[in-house]
PDB file of C-alpha atoms in Angstrom:
ATOM      1  CA  UNK A  14      82.056-158.375 139.266  1.00 50.00           C
ATOM      2  CA  UNK A  15      78.537-156.886 137.798  1.00 52.00           C
ATOM      3  CA  UNK A  16      78.936-155.767 134.307  1.00 53.00           C
ATOM      4  CA  UNK A  17      76.938-152.161 134.769  1.00 60.00           C
ATOM      5  CA  UNK A  18      74.871-151.642 131.503  1.00 65.00           C
ATOM      6  CA  UNK A  19      73.958-148.264 132.462  1.00 68.00           C
ATOM      7  CA  UNK A  20      77.860-147.424 132.246  1.00 66.00           C
ATOM      8  CA  UNK A  21      78.352-148.328 128.730  1.00 64.00           C
ATOM      9  CA  UNK A  22      74.943-147.064 127.881  1.00 77.00           C
ATOM     10  CA  UNK A  23      75.738-143.490 129.230  1.00 81.00           C
ATOM     11  CA  UNK A  24      79.542-143.696 127.265  1.00 81.00           C
ATOM     12  CA  UNK A  25      77.818-144.964 124.059  1.00 81.00           C
ATOM     13  CA  UNK A  26      75.395-141.896 124.249  1.00 83.00           C
ATOM     14  CA  UNK A  27      77.699-139.564 124.636  1.00 85.00           C
ATOM     15  CA  UNK A  28      79.939-141.106 122.040  1.00 86.00           C
ATOM     16  CA  UNK A  29      77.089-140.965 119.550  1.00 86.00           C
ATOM     17  CA  UNK A  30      76.676-137.263 120.471  1.00 86.00           C
ATOM     18  CA  UNK A  31      80.212-136.456 119.967  1.00 87.00           C
ATOM     19  CA  UNK A  32      80.103-137.863 116.493  1.00 89.00           C
ATOM     20  CA  UNK A  33      76.639-136.843 115.775  1.00 90.00           C
ATOM     21  CA  UNK A  34      77.786-132.898 116.454  1.00 91.00           C
ATOM     22  CA  UNK A  35      81.354-133.690 114.264  1.00 93.00           C
ATOM     23  CA  UNK A  36      79.383-135.067 111.266  1.00 92.00           C
ATOM     24  CA  UNK A  37      77.113-131.980 111.071  1.00 92.00           C
ATOM     25  CA  UNK A  38      80.020-129.453 111.724  1.00 93.00           C
ATOM     26  CA  UNK A  39      81.648-131.518 108.813  1.00 93.00           C
ATOM     27  CA  UNK A  40      78.217-131.035 106.235  1.00 90.00           C
ATOM     28  CA  UNK A  41      77.896-127.886 107.301  1.00 91.00           C
ATOM     29  CA  UNK A  42      81.683-126.757 106.529  1.00 92.00           C
ATOM     30  CA  UNK A  43      80.893-129.213 103.035  1.00 90.00           C
ATOM     31  CA  UNK A  44      77.625-127.219 102.226  1.00 88.00           C
ATOM     32  CA  UNK A  45      79.340-123.801 102.565  1.00 91.00           C
ATOM     33  CA  UNK A  46      82.632-124.735 100.934  1.00 91.00           C
ATOM     34  CA  UNK A  47      80.704-126.373  98.162  1.00 92.00           C
ATOM     35  CA  UNK A  48      78.194-123.633  97.166  1.00 93.00           C
ATOM     36  CA  UNK A  49      78.655-121.805  94.027  1.00 94.00           C
ATOM     37  CA  UNK A  50      78.822-117.881  93.694  1.00 95.00           C
ATOM     38  CA  UNK A  51      80.252-115.414  91.391  1.00 93.00           C
ATOM     39  CA  UNK A  52      83.385-114.918  94.003  1.00 94.00           C
ATOM     40  CA  UNK A  53      83.738-118.608  94.198  1.00 93.00           C
ATOM     41  CA  UNK A  54      82.114-120.588  90.822  1.00 91.00           C
ATOM     42  CA  UNK A  55      84.191-123.775  91.264  1.00 89.00           C
ATOM     43  CA  UNK A  56      84.445-125.715  88.024  1.00 91.00           C
ATOM     44  CA  UNK A  57      80.717-123.609  86.766  1.00 92.00           C
ATOM     45  CA  UNK A  58      81.556-121.167  84.109  1.00 93.00           C
ATOM     46  CA  UNK A  59      78.332-119.542  83.769  1.00 95.00           C
ATOM     47  CA  UNK A  60      77.483-116.721  81.203  1.00 95.00           C
ATOM     48  CA  UNK A  61      77.018-114.534  83.913  1.00 96.00           C
ATOM     49  CA  UNK A  62      76.436-114.967  87.872  1.00 97.00           C
ATOM     50  CA  UNK A  63      75.446-111.767  89.290  1.00 96.00           C
ATOM     51  CA  UNK A  64      76.493-110.420  92.608  1.00 96.00           C
ATOM     52  CA  UNK A  65      74.781-112.476  96.130  1.00 95.00           C
ATOM     53  CA  UNK A  66      73.777-115.515  93.724  1.00 97.00           C
ATOM     54  CA  UNK A  67      74.115-118.476  95.036  1.00 96.00           C
ATOM     55  CA  UNK A  68      73.752-122.050  94.109  1.00 97.00           C
ATOM     56  CA  UNK A  69      73.470-124.463  97.291  1.00 96.00           C
ATOM     57  CA  UNK A  70      75.468-127.931  97.726  1.00 95.00           C
ATOM     58  CA  UNK A  71      75.073-130.068  96.635  1.00 95.00           C
ATOM     59  CA  UNK A  72      73.868-129.093  93.093  1.00 95.00           C
ATOM     60  CA  UNK A  73      72.088-131.205  90.303  1.00 95.00           C
ATOM     61  CA  UNK A  74      72.982-131.594  87.006  1.00 95.00           C
ATOM     62  CA  UNK A  75      74.050-128.497  85.638  1.00 97.00           C
ATOM     63  CA  UNK A  76      75.556-128.216  81.399  1.00 96.00           C
ATOM     64  CA  UNK A  77      75.571-125.752  79.109  1.00 95.00           C
ATOM     65  CA  UNK A  78      76.747-123.088  81.251  1.00 96.00           C
ATOM     66  CA  UNK A  79      77.904-120.962  78.761  1.00 95.00           C
ATOM     67  CA  UNK A  80      74.682-120.466  77.747  1.00 97.00           C
ATOM     68  CA  UNK A  81      72.956-119.999  81.367  1.00 97.00           C
ATOM     69  CA  UNK A  82      72.720-116.093  83.042  1.00 97.00           C
ATOM     70  CA  UNK A  83      71.497-116.099  86.754  1.00 98.00           C
ATOM     71  CA  UNK A  84      70.615-112.438  87.628  1.00 97.00           C
ATOM     72  CA  UNK A  85      71.411-110.681  91.276  1.00 97.00           C
ATOM     73  CA  UNK A  86      70.733-112.483  94.648  1.00 96.00           C
ATOM     74  CA  UNK A  87      68.803-115.689  93.235  1.00 97.00           C
ATOM     75  CA  UNK A  88      68.517-118.480  95.646  1.00 96.00           C
ATOM     76  CA  UNK A  89      69.419-121.969  94.181  1.00 97.00           C
ATOM     77  CA  UNK A  90      68.871-124.629  96.399  1.00 96.00           C
ATOM     78  CA  UNK A  91      70.058-128.005  96.647  1.00 96.00           C
ATOM     79  CA  UNK A  92      69.743-130.761  93.934  1.00 97.00           C
ATOM     80  CA  UNK A  93      68.838-128.398  91.434  1.00 98.00           C
ATOM     81  CA  UNK A  94      69.180-128.807  87.294  1.00 97.00           C
ATOM     82  CA  UNK A  95      69.894-126.079  84.981  1.00 98.00           C
ATOM     83  CA  UNK A  96      71.026-127.024  81.807  1.00 97.00           C
ATOM     84  CA  UNK A  97      71.085-125.647  78.515  1.00 96.00           C
ATOM     85  CA  UNK A  98      71.080-127.897  75.495  1.00 92.00           C
ATOM     86  CA  UNK A  99      70.464-131.293  74.471  1.00 88.00           C
ATOM     87  CA  UNK A 100      73.461-132.336  76.060  1.00 88.00           C
ATOM     88  CA  UNK A 101      76.947-131.460  77.280  1.00 90.00           C
ATOM     89  CA  UNK A 102      79.709-129.801  75.078  1.00 87.00           C
ATOM     90  CA  UNK A 103      77.414-128.261  72.498  1.00 88.00           C
ATOM     91  CA  UNK A 104      77.821-125.134  71.082  1.00 90.00           C
ATOM     92  CA  UNK A 105      75.157-123.404  70.947  1.00 91.00           C
ATOM     93  CA  UNK A 106      75.933-120.222  69.429  1.00 92.00           C
ATOM     94  CA  UNK A 107      76.312-116.669  70.933  1.00 91.00           C
ATOM     95  CA  UNK A 108      73.154-116.119  72.164  1.00 94.00           C
ATOM     96  CA  UNK A 109      72.304-116.827  75.853  1.00 96.00           C
ATOM     97  CA  UNK A 110      69.368-120.035  76.150  1.00 97.00           C
ATOM     98  CA  UNK A 111      68.198-119.994  79.844  1.00 98.00           C
ATOM     99  CA  UNK A 112      68.023-116.737  81.752  1.00 98.00           C
ATOM    100  CA  UNK A 113      67.277-116.014  85.117  1.00 98.00           C
ATOM    101  CA  UNK A 114      66.114-112.392  86.332  1.00 97.00           C
ATOM    102  CA  UNK A 115      67.254-111.086  89.614  1.00 97.00           C
ATOM    103  CA  UNK A 116      65.755-112.512  93.159  1.00 97.00           C
ATOM    104  CA  UNK A 117      64.587-115.930  91.395  1.00 97.00           C
ATOM    105  CA  UNK A 118      64.223-118.703  93.962  1.00 97.00           C
ATOM    106  CA  UNK A 119      64.335-122.106  92.715  1.00 98.00           C
ATOM    107  CA  UNK A 120      63.479-124.146  95.172  1.00 97.00           C
ATOM    108  CA  UNK A 121      65.037-128.252  96.061  1.00 97.00           C
ATOM    109  CA  UNK A 122      65.352-130.584  93.400  1.00 97.00           C
ATOM    110  CA  UNK A 123      63.668-128.282  90.671  1.00 98.00           C
ATOM    111  CA  UNK A 124      64.633-128.677  86.837  1.00 98.00           C
ATOM    112  CA  UNK A 125      64.765-125.742  84.460  1.00 98.00           C
ATOM    113  CA  UNK A 126      65.938-127.829  81.176  1.00 97.00           C
ATOM    114  CA  UNK A 127      66.503-125.548  77.970  1.00 97.00           C
ATOM    115  CA  UNK A 128      66.879-126.860  74.938  1.00 93.00           C
ATOM    116  CA  UNK A 129      65.886-123.597  73.192  1.00 95.00           C
ATOM    117  CA  UNK A 130      65.023-119.890  75.313  1.00 97.00           C
ATOM    118  CA  UNK A 131      63.876-120.897  78.729  1.00 98.00           C
ATOM    119  CA  UNK A 132      63.633-116.839  80.685  1.00 98.00           C
ATOM    120  CA  UNK A 133      62.452-116.635  83.942  1.00 98.00           C
ATOM    121  CA  UNK A 134      61.849-112.940  85.384  1.00 98.00           C
ATOM    122  CA  UNK A 135      62.863-111.002  88.642  1.00 97.00           C
ATOM    123  CA  UNK A 136      61.516-111.970  91.797  1.00 97.00           C
ATOM    124  CA  UNK A 137      59.789-115.344  90.527  1.00 98.00           C
ATOM    125  CA  UNK A 138      59.193-117.903  93.033  1.00 98.00           C
ATOM    126  CA  UNK A 139      59.170-121.556  92.605  1.00 98.00           C
ATOM    127  CA  UNK A 140      58.959-124.294  95.409  1.00 97.00           C
ATOM    128  CA  UNK A 141      60.023-127.563  95.356  1.00 98.00           C
ATOM    129  CA  UNK A 142      60.479-129.959  92.494  1.00 98.00           C
ATOM    130  CA  UNK A 143      59.431-127.610  90.031  1.00 98.00           C
ATOM    131  CA  UNK A 144      60.155-128.821  86.179  1.00 98.00           C
ATOM    132  CA  UNK A 145      60.237-126.513  83.833  1.00 98.00           C
ATOM    133  CA  UNK A 146      61.202-127.052  80.271  1.00 97.00           C
ATOM    134  CA  UNK A 147      61.392-125.820  76.189  1.00 97.00           C
ATOM    135  CA  UNK A 148      61.279-129.582  75.317  1.00 94.00           C
ATOM    136  CA  UNK A 149      58.836-132.261  74.888  1.00 92.00           C
ATOM    137  CA  UNK A 150      58.634-136.131  73.313  1.00 90.00           C
ATOM    138  CA  UNK A 151      56.904-135.954  70.325  1.00 92.00           C
ATOM    139  CA  UNK A 152      55.078-139.426  69.280  1.00 93.00           C
ATOM    140  CA  UNK A 153      54.022-138.901  65.656  1.00 94.00           C
ATOM    141  CA  UNK A 154      55.234-142.157  64.293  1.00 94.00           C
ATOM    142  CA  UNK A 155      53.380-145.013  66.298  1.00 95.00           C
ATOM    143  CA  UNK A 156      55.996-147.936  65.212  1.00 94.00           C
ATOM    144  CA  UNK A 157      58.818-145.641  66.779  1.00 95.00           C
ATOM    145  CA  UNK A 158      60.029-145.630  70.276  1.00 95.00           C
ATOM    146  CA  UNK A 159      58.764-142.137  71.735  1.00 94.00           C
ATOM    147  CA  UNK A 160      62.129-141.712  73.431  1.00 89.00           C
ATOM    148  CA  UNK A 161      63.815-142.338  69.704  1.00 92.00           C
ATOM    149  CA  UNK A 162      62.026-139.797  68.355  1.00 92.00           C
ATOM    150  CA  UNK A 163      63.121-136.361  67.483  1.00 91.00           C
ATOM    151  CA  UNK A 164      61.761-133.862  70.434  1.00 91.00           C
ATOM    152  CA  UNK A 165      59.748-130.569  70.134  1.00 92.00           C
ATOM    153  CA  UNK A 166      60.848-127.463  71.123  1.00 94.00           C
ATOM    154  CA  UNK A 167      59.370-123.778  72.111  1.00 96.00           C
ATOM    155  CA  UNK A 168      60.442-121.094  73.990  1.00 97.00           C
ATOM    156  CA  UNK A 169      59.218-120.595  77.716  1.00 98.00           C
ATOM    157  CA  UNK A 170      58.568-117.208  79.108  1.00 98.00           C
ATOM    158  CA  UNK A 171      58.027-116.719  82.648  1.00 98.00           C
ATOM    159  CA  UNK A 172      56.596-113.061  83.866  1.00 98.00           C
ATOM    160  CA  UNK A 173      58.139-111.196  86.980  1.00 98.00           C
ATOM    161  CA  UNK A 174      56.811-111.754  89.935  1.00 97.00           C
ATOM    162  CA  UNK A 175      55.282-115.320  89.807  1.00 98.00           C
ATOM    163  CA  UNK A 176      55.049-117.999  91.972  1.00 98.00           C
ATOM    164  CA  UNK A 177      54.937-121.462  91.105  1.00 98.00           C
ATOM    165  CA  UNK A 178      53.965-124.117  93.610  1.00 97.00           C
ATOM    166  CA  UNK A 179      55.396-127.349  94.711  1.00 97.00           C
ATOM    167  CA  UNK A 180      55.773-130.079  92.205  1.00 97.00           C
ATOM    168  CA  UNK A 181      54.199-127.564  89.461  1.00 98.00           C
ATOM    169  CA  UNK A 182      55.141-128.538  85.400  1.00 98.00           C
ATOM    170  CA  UNK A 183      55.189-125.897  82.799  1.00 98.00           C
ATOM    171  CA  UNK A 184      55.560-127.500  79.368  1.00 97.00           C
ATOM    172  CA  UNK A 185      56.815-126.072  76.139  1.00 97.00           C
ATOM    173  CA  UNK A 186      55.429-122.766  74.751  1.00 96.00           C
ATOM    174  CA  UNK A 187      54.045-121.598  78.152  1.00 98.00           C
ATOM    175  CA  UNK A 188      54.486-117.739  78.965  1.00 98.00           C
ATOM    176  CA  UNK A 189      53.396-117.261  81.905  1.00 98.00           C
ATOM    177  CA  UNK A 190      52.760-113.111  82.637  1.00 97.00           C
ATOM    178  CA  UNK A 191      53.319-110.730  85.334  1.00 97.00           C
ATOM    179  CA  UNK A 192      52.302-112.026  88.940  1.00 97.00           C
ATOM    180  CA  UNK A 193      50.985-114.950  87.977  1.00 98.00           C
ATOM    181  CA  UNK A 194      50.250-117.823  90.921  1.00 98.00           C
ATOM    182  CA  UNK A 195      50.518-121.612  89.750  1.00 98.00           C
ATOM    183  CA  UNK A 196      49.145-124.059  92.121  1.00 97.00           C
ATOM    184  CA  UNK A 197      50.860-127.112  93.154  1.00 97.00           C
ATOM    185  CA  UNK A 198      51.037-129.328  90.564  1.00 97.00           C
ATOM    186  CA  UNK A 199      49.889-128.046  88.429  1.00 98.00           C
ATOM    187  CA  UNK A 200      50.361-128.559  84.442  1.00 98.00           C
ATOM    188  CA  UNK A 201      50.958-125.321  82.795  1.00 98.00           C
ATOM    189  CA  UNK A 202      50.618-124.587  78.743  1.00 95.00           C
ATOM    190  CA  UNK A 203      49.584-121.833  76.577  1.00 95.00           C
ATOM    191  CA  UNK A 204      49.293-118.432  77.836  1.00 97.00           C
ATOM    192  CA  UNK A 205      48.542-117.223  81.344  1.00 97.00           C
ATOM    193  CA  UNK A 206      47.765-113.837  81.418  1.00 97.00           C
ATOM    194  CA  UNK A 207      48.767-111.174  84.200  1.00 97.00           C
ATOM    195  CA  UNK A 208      47.727-111.697  87.885  1.00 97.00           C
ATOM    196  CA  UNK A 209      45.869-114.814  87.060  1.00 97.00           C
ATOM    197  CA  UNK A 210      45.625-117.978  89.486  1.00 98.00           C
ATOM    198  CA  UNK A 211      45.635-121.045  87.717  1.00 98.00           C
ATOM    199  CA  UNK A 212      45.186-125.235  89.190  1.00 97.00           C
ATOM    200  CA  UNK A 213      45.149-128.283  87.758  1.00 97.00           C
ATOM    201  CA  UNK A 214      46.406-130.842  84.734  1.00 94.00           C
ATOM    202  CA  UNK A 215      46.026-129.249  82.225  1.00 96.00           C
ATOM    203  CA  UNK A 216      45.946-125.733  84.276  1.00 97.00           C
ATOM    204  CA  UNK A 217      43.040-123.599  83.706  1.00 97.00           C
ATOM    205  CA  UNK A 218      42.368-119.894  85.061  1.00 97.00           C
ATOM    206  CA  UNK A 219      40.723-120.166  88.796  1.00 97.00           C
ATOM    207  CA  UNK A 220      40.992-116.674  89.671  1.00 96.00           C
ATOM    208  CA  UNK A 221      41.733-113.422  88.050  1.00 96.00           C
ATOM    209  CA  UNK A 222      42.369-110.007  89.292  1.00 95.00           C
ATOM    210  CA  UNK A 223      40.027-107.169  87.631  1.00 93.00           C
ATOM    211  CA  UNK A 224      40.893-103.842  88.153  1.00 92.00           C
ATOM    212  CA  UNK A 225      37.143-102.852  89.137  1.00 92.00           C
ATOM    213  CA  UNK A 226      36.387-105.399  91.072  1.00 92.00           C
ATOM    214  CA  UNK A 227      38.980-106.973  92.693  1.00 91.00           C
ATOM    215  CA  UNK A 228      40.096-110.581  92.918  1.00 93.00           C
ATOM    216  CA  UNK A 229      37.382-113.228  90.866  1.00 94.00           C
ATOM    217  CA  UNK A 230      36.281-114.658  92.514  1.00 94.00           C
ATOM    218  CA  UNK A 231      36.962-112.719  95.838  1.00 92.00           C
ATOM    219  CA  UNK A 232      39.215-114.168  97.771  1.00 89.00           C
ATOM    220  CA  UNK A 233      37.950-116.220 101.051  1.00 88.00           C
ATOM    221  CA  UNK A 234      41.007-115.284 103.140  1.00 86.00           C
ATOM    222  CA  UNK A 235      41.862-111.916 104.845  1.00 85.00           C
ATOM    223  CA  UNK A 236      44.588-109.795 103.624  1.00 82.00           C
ATOM    224  CA  UNK A 237      47.799-109.882 105.710  1.00 83.00           C
ATOM    225  CA  UNK A 238      48.503-107.190 108.217  1.00 83.00           C
ATOM    226  CA  UNK A 239      51.266-104.818 106.769  1.00 83.00           C
ATOM    227  CA  UNK A 240      54.086-104.198 109.172  1.00 83.00           C
ATOM    228  CA  UNK A 241      53.529-100.168 110.390  1.00 84.00           C
ATOM    229  CA  UNK A 242      56.134 -98.072 108.898  1.00 85.00           C
ATOM    230  CA  UNK A 243      59.221 -97.090 111.095  1.00 86.00           C
ATOM    231  CA  UNK A 244      59.376-100.541 112.809  1.00 85.00           C
ATOM    232  CA  UNK A 245      62.799-101.743 112.752  1.00 87.00           C
ATOM    233  CA  UNK A 246      63.966-105.532 112.165  1.00 82.00           C
ATOM    234  CA  UNK A 247      65.476-105.492 115.805  1.00 84.00           C
ATOM    235  CA  UNK A 248      62.331-104.305 117.086  1.00 83.00           C
ATOM    236  CA  UNK A 249      60.382-107.071 115.019  1.00 81.00           C
ATOM    237  CA  UNK A 250      63.102-109.913 116.617  1.00 83.00           C
ATOM    238  CA  UNK A 251      62.192-107.826 119.883  1.00 84.00           C
ATOM    239  CA  UNK A 252      58.500-108.764 119.555  1.00 77.00           C
ATOM    240  CA  UNK A 253      59.127-112.181 118.055  1.00 74.00           C
ATOM    241  CA  UNK A 254      60.894-112.964 121.777  1.00 76.00           C
ATOM    242  CA  UNK A 255      57.623-112.094 123.672  1.00 71.00           C
ATOM    243  CA  UNK A 256      56.108-114.762 125.483  1.00 60.00           C
ATOM    244  CA  UNK A 257      52.085-114.202 125.494  1.00 60.00           C
ATOM    245  CA  UNK A 258      51.346-113.747 129.206  1.00 57.00           C
ATOM    246  CA  UNK A 259      49.465-116.203 130.759  1.00 54.00           C
ATOM    247  CA  UNK A 260      46.172-115.089 132.447  1.00 55.00           C
ATOM    248  CA  UNK A 261      45.213-115.673 135.826  1.00 53.00           C
ATOM    249  CA  UNK A 262      43.146-118.085 137.147  1.00 51.00           C
ATOM    250  CA  UNK A 263      40.581-116.683 139.969  1.00 48.00           C
TER     251      UNK A 263
END
């Protein structure tokens, strides 16, 4: 009797579908269970972790938690590294080394390396794979491998309300003002004034806000239309579900 290949193919497809759903359910459970919050810190003992803050699972490298303070309602993506000190198990004294304000967002794969103080202001959003460090290798001695020379450390301060694009690097000694935009891939060092846009490597100011003239050079895109007052979230959801009518063809 000939083998019905369609029957075996259908059974294999059904089995794969069942296994796929099972794997996704298990992974969703693992992500939920492995997430770190103030109520469920797991093995991590931060100096402070505010209410509503969540570190997604899997986490990146995390050490020196005693000297790390996370504000309220922060979102820390998967594989984000947060470190205080050059290596684990150091005594860094009584002062906080790494501080995240309220509402800070760190995108997937970002690194914040605080060998000396790093402060990220409230409501600062970082895209994926942002690198913020207070330490840089030195290469003063031309005969010694760079990695074996004692590094230089300078504090980093990022003001509130900033947006830091994907792959940007914030170097030791950087001081960003309020509501600064850092373009994707930019390498930032030194002072950046409030309400500036920086881009490039090394980064330079490409747009800034003038109280009398507005943005200079002027923005090329129209301002977003704000949501009218009194509109509820439920009404917005209903609007999103409405399909545009197809015009009649005469």
